[in-house]
Amino acid sequence: MYDGGPDLGRNDECWCGSGKKYKKCHAELDQRLQALYDSGEEVPERALLKTAEDIEGIKRSAAVNVGALDYVASRIGPGVTTEDIDRWVHDYTVEHGAVPAPLDYEGFPKSVCTSANEVVCHGIPSPDEVLREGDIVNVDCSTILDGYYSDSSRMFLIGDVPPAKADLVRVAKEAMEKGLEAVRPWGHLGDVGAAVNAYAREHGYSVVREFGGHGIGLEFHEDPFVSFVAREGTGDVLVPGLCFTIEPMVNMGKARIDMSDPNGWTVRTHDGKPTAQWEVQIVITEDGYELLSW
Ligand code: MF3
Ligand code: CO
């Protein structure tokens, strides 16, 4: 079997916890996965495929995550510090019975990532960082509720933003949407990255190679890694139940990044030019995908 899968009789109870007989539940899917594996395709491990119960849990977590970002959207503006954003996200999340996933994650010191202007990702909120008219900032919010993870991020324009930066933010969002449009159940993960990359390059931008999306749901970062510089027709087969993020980082200048910040987290563009990122979380369904967090 492709992942040491179940040795079940057709009348046994399905492995997924539905309580149904295997033959009425996941037997057909397992056969299809096995056939794909045998033909040399990259097939996600069954443990990555979310059950209906998992998806319900992830949706409850995502409701808090989306609510926290909506709360930020309603308050952000010139004069706000990134520390303010951290406090808003922390308090909103905790008041809704959830835990901010970034806090203490591999030593990350805050509850949200705030990445302004030339910061590509993993910016650490600070009371010394005041958002000013003309800034662009990504707020990347991740939530754990009852053990289920959700993760999405949005860009915010602070006051009037120069057209070149506003265009970057818009095109980065459209690039993420091109990735969504490329999602096909039983298609390939590489189709998503290829669509994102083609669109960004058409607009004269570049896409960061070192960071990408990720599987998510029962852990913060699960397989697969989602590259946004991938080639069509490559990578994992998009099996229903696979849950992952689409979160390309689009640079105005060159793709190269600078990871030399002594804090060990803040990632910048190497050329110092602005960068933008939007992140959504989806699950593959029988006939497309469902948006879980945005
Ligand atoms: N939210 C980020 C992502 O989209 C991960 C941040 S890790 C942290 O994958 F520790 F910096 F929070
Ligand atoms: Co993410």
Tab-separated table of C-alpha atoms and ligand atoms in Angstrom:
chain	number	residue	atom	x	y	z
A	1	MET	CA	0.000	0.000	0.000
A	2	TYR	CA	1.148	3.516	-0.623
A	3	ASP	CA	1.315	4.410	3.062
A	4	GLY	CA	0.981	1.091	4.771
A	5	GLY	CA	-2.777	1.579	4.593
A	6	PRO	CA	-5.530	-0.420	6.233
A	7	ASP	CA	-5.867	-4.141	6.056
A	8	LEU	CA	-9.631	-4.039	6.253
A	9	GLY	CA	-12.331	-6.386	5.063
A	10	ARG	CA	-15.023	-4.723	2.963
A	11	ASN	CA	-17.568	-5.264	5.746
A	12	ASP	CA	-15.293	-3.964	8.518
A	13	GLU	CA	-15.896	-0.547	9.982
A	14	CYS	CA	-14.138	2.163	7.974
A	15	TRP	CA	-10.866	3.521	9.353
A	16	CYS	CA	-12.129	7.109	9.177
A	17	GLY	CA	-14.398	6.955	12.214
A	18	SER	CA	-17.638	7.427	10.259
A	19	GLY	CA	-19.047	4.195	11.707
A	20	LYS	CA	-19.940	3.046	8.163
A	21	LYS	CA	-18.787	-0.169	6.535
A	22	TYR	CA	-15.461	0.215	4.738
A	23	LYS	CA	-17.014	-0.722	1.369
A	24	LYS	CA	-19.642	2.030	1.746
A	25	CYS	CA	-17.077	4.579	2.850
A	26	HIS	CA	-13.389	4.899	1.957
A	27	ALA	CA	-12.729	1.611	0.106
A	28	GLU	CA	-13.144	3.160	-3.333
A	29	LEU	CA	-10.977	6.160	-2.474
A	30	ASP	CA	-8.245	3.898	-1.108
A	31	GLN	CA	-8.287	1.853	-4.312
A	32	ARG	CA	-7.953	4.979	-6.400
A	33	LEU	CA	-5.051	6.244	-4.282
A	34	GLN	CA	-3.315	2.896	-4.533
A	35	ALA	CA	-3.674	2.881	-8.327
A	36	LEU	CA	-2.248	6.412	-8.553
A	37	TYR	CA	0.634	5.431	-6.314
A	38	ASP	CA	1.329	2.367	-8.424
A	39	SER	CA	1.437	4.541	-11.534
A	40	GLY	CA	4.210	6.651	-9.976
A	41	GLU	CA	2.178	9.645	-8.773
A	42	GLU	CA	2.963	11.455	-5.517
A	43	VAL	CA	-0.004	10.609	-3.290
A	44	PRO	CA	-0.512	12.376	0.054
A	45	GLU	CA	-0.462	10.068	3.043
A	46	ARG	CA	-3.898	9.083	4.239
A	47	ALA	CA	-3.155	10.653	7.654
A	48	LEU	CA	-3.169	14.054	5.913
A	49	LEU	CA	-6.699	13.590	4.544
A	50	LYS	CA	-9.197	15.265	6.823
A	51	THR	CA	-12.391	13.550	7.916
A	52	ALA	CA	-15.738	15.365	7.992
A	53	GLU	CA	-15.291	15.720	11.755
A	54	ASP	CA	-11.813	17.240	11.302
A	55	ILE	CA	-13.182	19.733	8.785
A	56	GLU	CA	-15.936	20.790	11.183
A	57	GLY	CA	-13.300	21.392	13.869
A	58	ILE	CA	-11.056	23.333	11.488
A	59	LYS	CA	-14.034	25.489	10.474
A	60	ARG	CA	-14.731	26.390	14.109
A	61	SER	CA	-11.088	27.358	14.522
A	62	ALA	CA	-11.172	29.335	11.265
A	63	ALA	CA	-14.241	31.280	12.403
A	64	VAL	CA	-12.106	32.703	15.224
A	65	ASN	CA	-9.149	33.273	12.890
A	66	VAL	CA	-11.285	35.171	10.354
A	67	GLY	CA	-12.946	37.103	13.176
A	68	ALA	CA	-9.561	38.188	14.528
A	69	LEU	CA	-8.502	39.471	11.091
A	70	ASP	CA	-11.848	41.261	10.656
A	71	TYR	CA	-11.267	42.865	14.059
A	72	VAL	CA	-7.810	44.051	12.939
A	73	ALA	CA	-9.317	45.368	9.693
A	74	SER	CA	-11.837	47.461	11.616
A	75	ARG	CA	-9.155	49.184	13.726
A	76	ILE	CA	-5.894	49.363	11.757
A	77	GLY	CA	-4.666	52.720	10.435
A	78	PRO	CA	-1.959	55.368	10.701
A	79	GLY	CA	-0.497	55.646	14.215
A	80	VAL	CA	-1.246	52.040	15.198
A	81	THR	CA	1.764	50.038	16.370
A	82	THR	CA	2.302	46.426	15.404
A	83	GLU	CA	2.223	45.729	19.159
A	84	ASP	CA	-1.379	47.037	19.157
A	85	ILE	CA	-2.213	44.506	16.432
A	86	ASP	CA	-0.598	41.745	18.491
A	87	ARG	CA	-2.699	42.664	21.533
A	88	TRP	CA	-5.923	42.823	19.492
A	89	VAL	CA	-5.296	39.396	17.962
A	90	HIS	CA	-4.237	37.874	21.263
A	91	ASP	CA	-7.211	39.204	23.212
A	92	TYR	CA	-9.790	38.454	20.501
A	93	THR	CA	-8.475	34.893	20.143
A	94	VAL	CA	-8.386	34.155	23.862
A	95	GLU	CA	-11.817	35.715	24.423
A	96	HIS	CA	-13.170	33.260	21.840
A	97	GLY	CA	-11.742	30.283	23.714
A	98	ALA	CA	-8.823	29.750	21.353
A	99	VAL	CA	-5.039	30.021	21.428
A	100	PRO	CA	-2.898	32.100	19.047
A	101	ALA	CA	-0.819	29.478	17.213
A	102	PRO	CA	2.321	31.638	16.732
A	103	LEU	CA	2.798	32.307	20.472
A	104	ASP	CA	5.801	30.236	21.628
A	105	TYR	CA	5.764	28.347	18.316
A	106	GLU	CA	9.432	27.353	17.922
A	107	GLY	CA	10.213	30.292	20.186
A	108	PHE	CA	8.203	32.946	18.310
A	109	PRO	CA	7.555	35.621	20.973
A	110	LYS	CA	4.206	37.087	19.855
A	111	SER	CA	0.657	36.063	18.890
A	112	VAL	CA	0.663	37.194	15.257
A	113	CYS	CA	3.158	38.022	12.492
A	114	THR	CA	3.169	41.608	11.213
A	115	SER	CA	5.298	42.152	8.121
A	116	ALA	CA	5.498	45.700	6.758
A	117	ASN	CA	6.876	47.001	3.446
A	118	GLU	CA	10.138	45.120	2.690
A	119	VAL	CA	9.462	42.448	5.346
A	120	VAL	CA	8.555	39.250	3.507
A	121	CYS	CA	7.182	37.304	6.491
A	122	HIS	CA	7.540	36.486	10.219
A	123	GLY	CA	7.774	40.127	11.306
A	124	ILE	CA	7.618	40.396	15.109
A	125	PRO	CA	5.159	42.958	16.489
A	126	SER	CA	6.824	45.760	18.435
A	127	PRO	CA	5.726	48.827	20.391
A	128	ASP	CA	8.447	50.736	18.489
A	129	GLU	CA	6.969	50.000	15.071
A	130	VAL	CA	4.368	52.629	14.262
A	131	LEU	CA	2.422	52.188	11.027
A	132	ARG	CA	2.493	55.347	8.915
A	133	GLU	CA	0.571	56.645	5.925
A	134	GLY	CA	1.925	54.881	2.825
A	135	ASP	CA	2.908	51.638	4.566
A	136	ILE	CA	1.667	48.234	3.485
A	137	VAL	CA	1.514	45.480	6.097
A	138	ASN	CA	0.693	41.801	6.172
A	139	VAL	CA	-1.080	40.522	9.268
A	140	ASP	CA	-0.700	36.728	9.461
A	141	CYS	CA	-3.066	35.189	11.955
A	142	SER	CA	-3.171	31.546	13.059
A	143	THR	CA	-5.489	29.961	15.607
A	144	ILE	CA	-5.747	26.724	17.585
A	145	LEU	CA	-9.219	25.759	18.800
A	146	ASP	CA	-9.831	22.344	20.395
A	147	GLY	CA	-6.601	21.155	18.734
A	148	TYR	CA	-7.629	22.307	15.243
A	149	TYR	CA	-5.466	24.794	13.344
A	150	SER	CA	-6.419	27.623	11.030
A	151	ASP	CA	-4.160	30.124	9.273
A	152	SER	CA	-4.724	33.069	6.941
A	153	SER	CA	-3.286	36.490	6.283
A	154	ARG	CA	-4.273	39.738	4.641
A	155	MET	CA	-2.554	42.897	3.475
A	156	PHE	CA	-3.598	46.293	4.794
A	157	LEU	CA	-2.928	49.648	3.141
A	158	ILE	CA	-2.200	52.354	5.711
A	159	GLY	CA	-3.817	55.603	4.597
A	160	ASP	CA	-2.899	56.717	1.091
A	161	VAL	CA	-0.388	54.315	-0.430
A	162	PRO	CA	1.791	55.098	-3.491
A	163	PRO	CA	0.268	53.445	-6.607
A	164	ALA	CA	3.251	51.145	-7.168
A	165	LYS	CA	2.829	49.596	-3.703
A	166	ALA	CA	-0.971	49.445	-3.993
A	167	ASP	CA	-0.584	47.650	-7.352
A	168	LEU	CA	1.757	45.112	-5.756
A	169	VAL	CA	-0.799	44.382	-3.030
A	170	ARG	CA	-3.597	43.976	-5.591
A	171	VAL	CA	-1.588	41.745	-7.927
A	172	ALA	CA	-0.398	39.596	-4.995
A	173	LYS	CA	-4.052	39.004	-4.099
A	174	GLU	CA	-4.947	38.230	-7.707
A	175	ALA	CA	-1.984	35.812	-7.881
A	176	MET	CA	-3.322	33.944	-4.839
A	177	GLU	CA	-6.742	33.862	-6.545
A	178	LYS	CA	-5.146	32.451	-9.732
A	179	GLY	CA	-3.770	29.695	-7.519
A	180	LEU	CA	-7.258	28.987	-6.181
A	181	GLU	CA	-8.655	28.870	-9.724
A	182	ALA	CA	-6.062	26.224	-10.608
A	183	VAL	CA	-7.220	23.867	-7.855
A	184	ARG	CA	-8.786	20.699	-9.288
A	185	PRO	CA	-9.595	17.602	-7.268
A	186	TRP	CA	-7.278	14.860	-8.614
A	187	GLY	CA	-5.135	17.566	-10.255
A	188	HIS	CA	-1.650	18.410	-8.982
A	189	LEU	CA	-0.340	20.761	-6.345
A	190	GLY	CA	2.180	22.120	-8.854
A	191	ASP	CA	-0.700	23.496	-10.946
A	192	VAL	CA	-1.421	25.941	-8.116
A	193	GLY	CA	2.142	27.226	-7.789
A	194	ALA	CA	2.606	27.439	-11.551
A	195	ALA	CA	-0.526	29.590	-11.924
A	196	VAL	CA	0.567	31.918	-9.115
A	197	ASN	CA	4.084	32.307	-10.476
A	198	ALA	CA	2.991	32.910	-14.084
A	199	TYR	CA	0.593	35.662	-13.011
A	200	ALA	CA	3.138	37.430	-10.760
A	201	ARG	CA	5.808	37.327	-13.467
A	202	GLU	CA	3.397	38.694	-16.107
A	203	HIS	CA	3.181	41.777	-13.894
A	204	GLY	CA	6.949	42.099	-13.581
A	205	TYR	CA	7.108	40.726	-10.040
A	206	SER	CA	8.929	37.747	-8.571
A	207	VAL	CA	7.854	35.019	-6.153
A	208	VAL	CA	9.795	33.938	-3.071
A	209	ARG	CA	11.106	30.376	-3.426
A	210	GLU	CA	12.181	29.471	0.116
A	211	PHE	CA	8.784	29.871	1.793
A	212	GLY	CA	5.436	28.551	0.703
A	213	GLY	CA	2.155	27.145	1.851
A	214	HIS	CA	1.695	24.007	3.906
A	215	GLY	CA	-0.686	21.334	4.935
A	216	ILE	CA	-2.558	22.279	8.104
A	217	GLY	CA	-5.367	21.084	10.349
A	218	LEU	CA	-4.225	18.797	13.142
A	219	GLU	CA	-0.867	20.562	13.267
A	220	PHE	CA	0.276	24.072	12.329
A	221	HIS	CA	2.571	22.934	9.528
A	222	GLU	CA	1.860	19.564	7.955
A	223	ASP	CA	2.938	18.124	4.611
A	224	PRO	CA	2.817	18.989	1.783
A	225	PHE	CA	5.043	22.012	1.251
A	226	VAL	CA	3.227	24.240	-1.246
A	227	SER	CA	5.713	25.907	-3.595
A	228	PHE	CA	4.629	28.919	-5.623
A	229	VAL	CA	7.395	28.454	-8.158
A	230	ALA	CA	6.320	24.920	-9.030
A	231	ARG	CA	5.685	23.365	-12.440
A	232	GLU	CA	2.268	22.327	-13.702
A	233	GLY	CA	1.501	18.614	-13.437
A	234	THR	CA	4.049	18.021	-10.661
A	235	GLY	CA	3.790	17.396	-6.941
A	236	ASP	CA	1.109	15.790	-4.828
A	237	VAL	CA	-2.212	14.725	-6.284
A	238	LEU	CA	-4.980	16.969	-4.875
A	239	VAL	CA	-6.987	14.292	-3.112
A	240	PRO	CA	-10.326	15.259	-1.502
A	241	GLY	CA	-9.703	15.890	2.197
A	242	LEU	CA	-6.271	17.445	1.665
A	243	CYS	CA	-6.163	20.732	3.590
A	244	PHE	CA	-3.477	23.338	2.904
A	245	THR	CA	-2.704	27.036	2.575
A	246	ILE	CA	-2.095	29.153	-0.513
A	247	GLU	CA	0.145	32.021	0.582
A	248	PRO	CA	2.547	33.299	-2.072
A	249	MET	CA	4.995	36.060	-1.184
A	250	VAL	CA	5.255	38.384	-4.183
A	251	ASN	CA	8.201	40.782	-4.450
A	252	MET	CA	8.266	44.039	-6.398
A	253	GLY	CA	11.942	43.450	-7.173
A	254	LYS	CA	14.059	40.313	-7.098
A	255	ALA	CA	12.967	37.057	-5.449
A	256	ARG	CA	16.067	36.830	-3.262
A	257	ILE	CA	15.448	37.114	0.492
A	258	ASP	CA	17.572	38.139	3.480
A	259	MET	CA	17.298	35.973	6.575
A	260	SER	CA	20.183	37.556	8.498
A	261	ASP	CA	18.110	39.411	11.120
A	262	PRO	CA	19.636	38.572	14.517
A	263	ASN	CA	16.152	37.962	15.961
A	264	GLY	CA	16.093	34.765	13.906
A	265	TRP	CA	12.645	35.449	12.457
A	266	THR	CA	12.188	38.597	10.388
A	267	VAL	CA	12.636	37.827	6.683
A	268	ARG	CA	13.278	40.742	4.298
A	269	THR	CA	13.692	41.216	0.579
A	270	HIS	CA	17.378	41.241	-0.306
A	271	ASP	CA	16.988	44.338	-2.510
A	272	GLY	CA	14.927	46.200	0.109
A	273	LYS	CA	11.959	46.586	-2.250
A	274	PRO	CA	8.379	46.035	-1.015
A	275	THR	CA	6.718	42.622	-0.877
A	276	ALA	CA	3.134	41.450	-0.377
A	277	GLN	CA	1.373	38.255	0.691
A	278	TRP	CA	-2.188	37.004	1.049
A	279	GLU	CA	-2.955	33.649	2.611
A	280	VAL	CA	-6.034	31.449	2.476
A	281	GLN	CA	-6.666	27.945	3.807
A	282	ILE	CA	-8.652	25.432	1.774
A	283	VAL	CA	-9.739	21.812	1.779
A	284	ILE	CA	-10.057	19.799	-1.428
A	285	THR	CA	-13.591	18.471	-1.967
A	286	GLU	CA	-15.082	15.963	-4.435
A	287	ASP	CA	-15.935	18.735	-6.877
A	288	GLY	CA	-13.510	21.562	-6.124
A	289	TYR	CA	-12.425	23.136	-2.878
A	290	GLU	CA	-13.889	24.839	0.131
A	291	LEU	CA	-12.417	28.041	1.490
A	292	LEU	CA	-11.875	27.580	5.239
A	293	SER	CA	-9.949	30.675	6.325
A	294	TRP	CA	-9.208	33.983	4.582
B	1	MF3	N1	1.503	31.940	9.915
B	1	MF3	C1	2.722	31.546	9.242
B	1	MF3	C2	2.329	30.696	8.073
B	1	MF3	O1	1.554	31.148	7.304
B	1	MF3	C3	3.654	30.841	10.168
B	1	MF3	C4	4.177	31.713	11.192
B	1	MF3	S1	5.230	30.846	12.218
B	1	MF3	C5	5.495	31.966	13.436
B	1	MF3	O2	2.706	29.590	7.893
B	1	MF3	F1	6.083	31.335	14.384
B	1	MF3	F2	6.219	32.953	12.926
B	1	MF3	F3	4.346	32.420	13.825
B	2	CO	CO	0.558	29.543	6.652
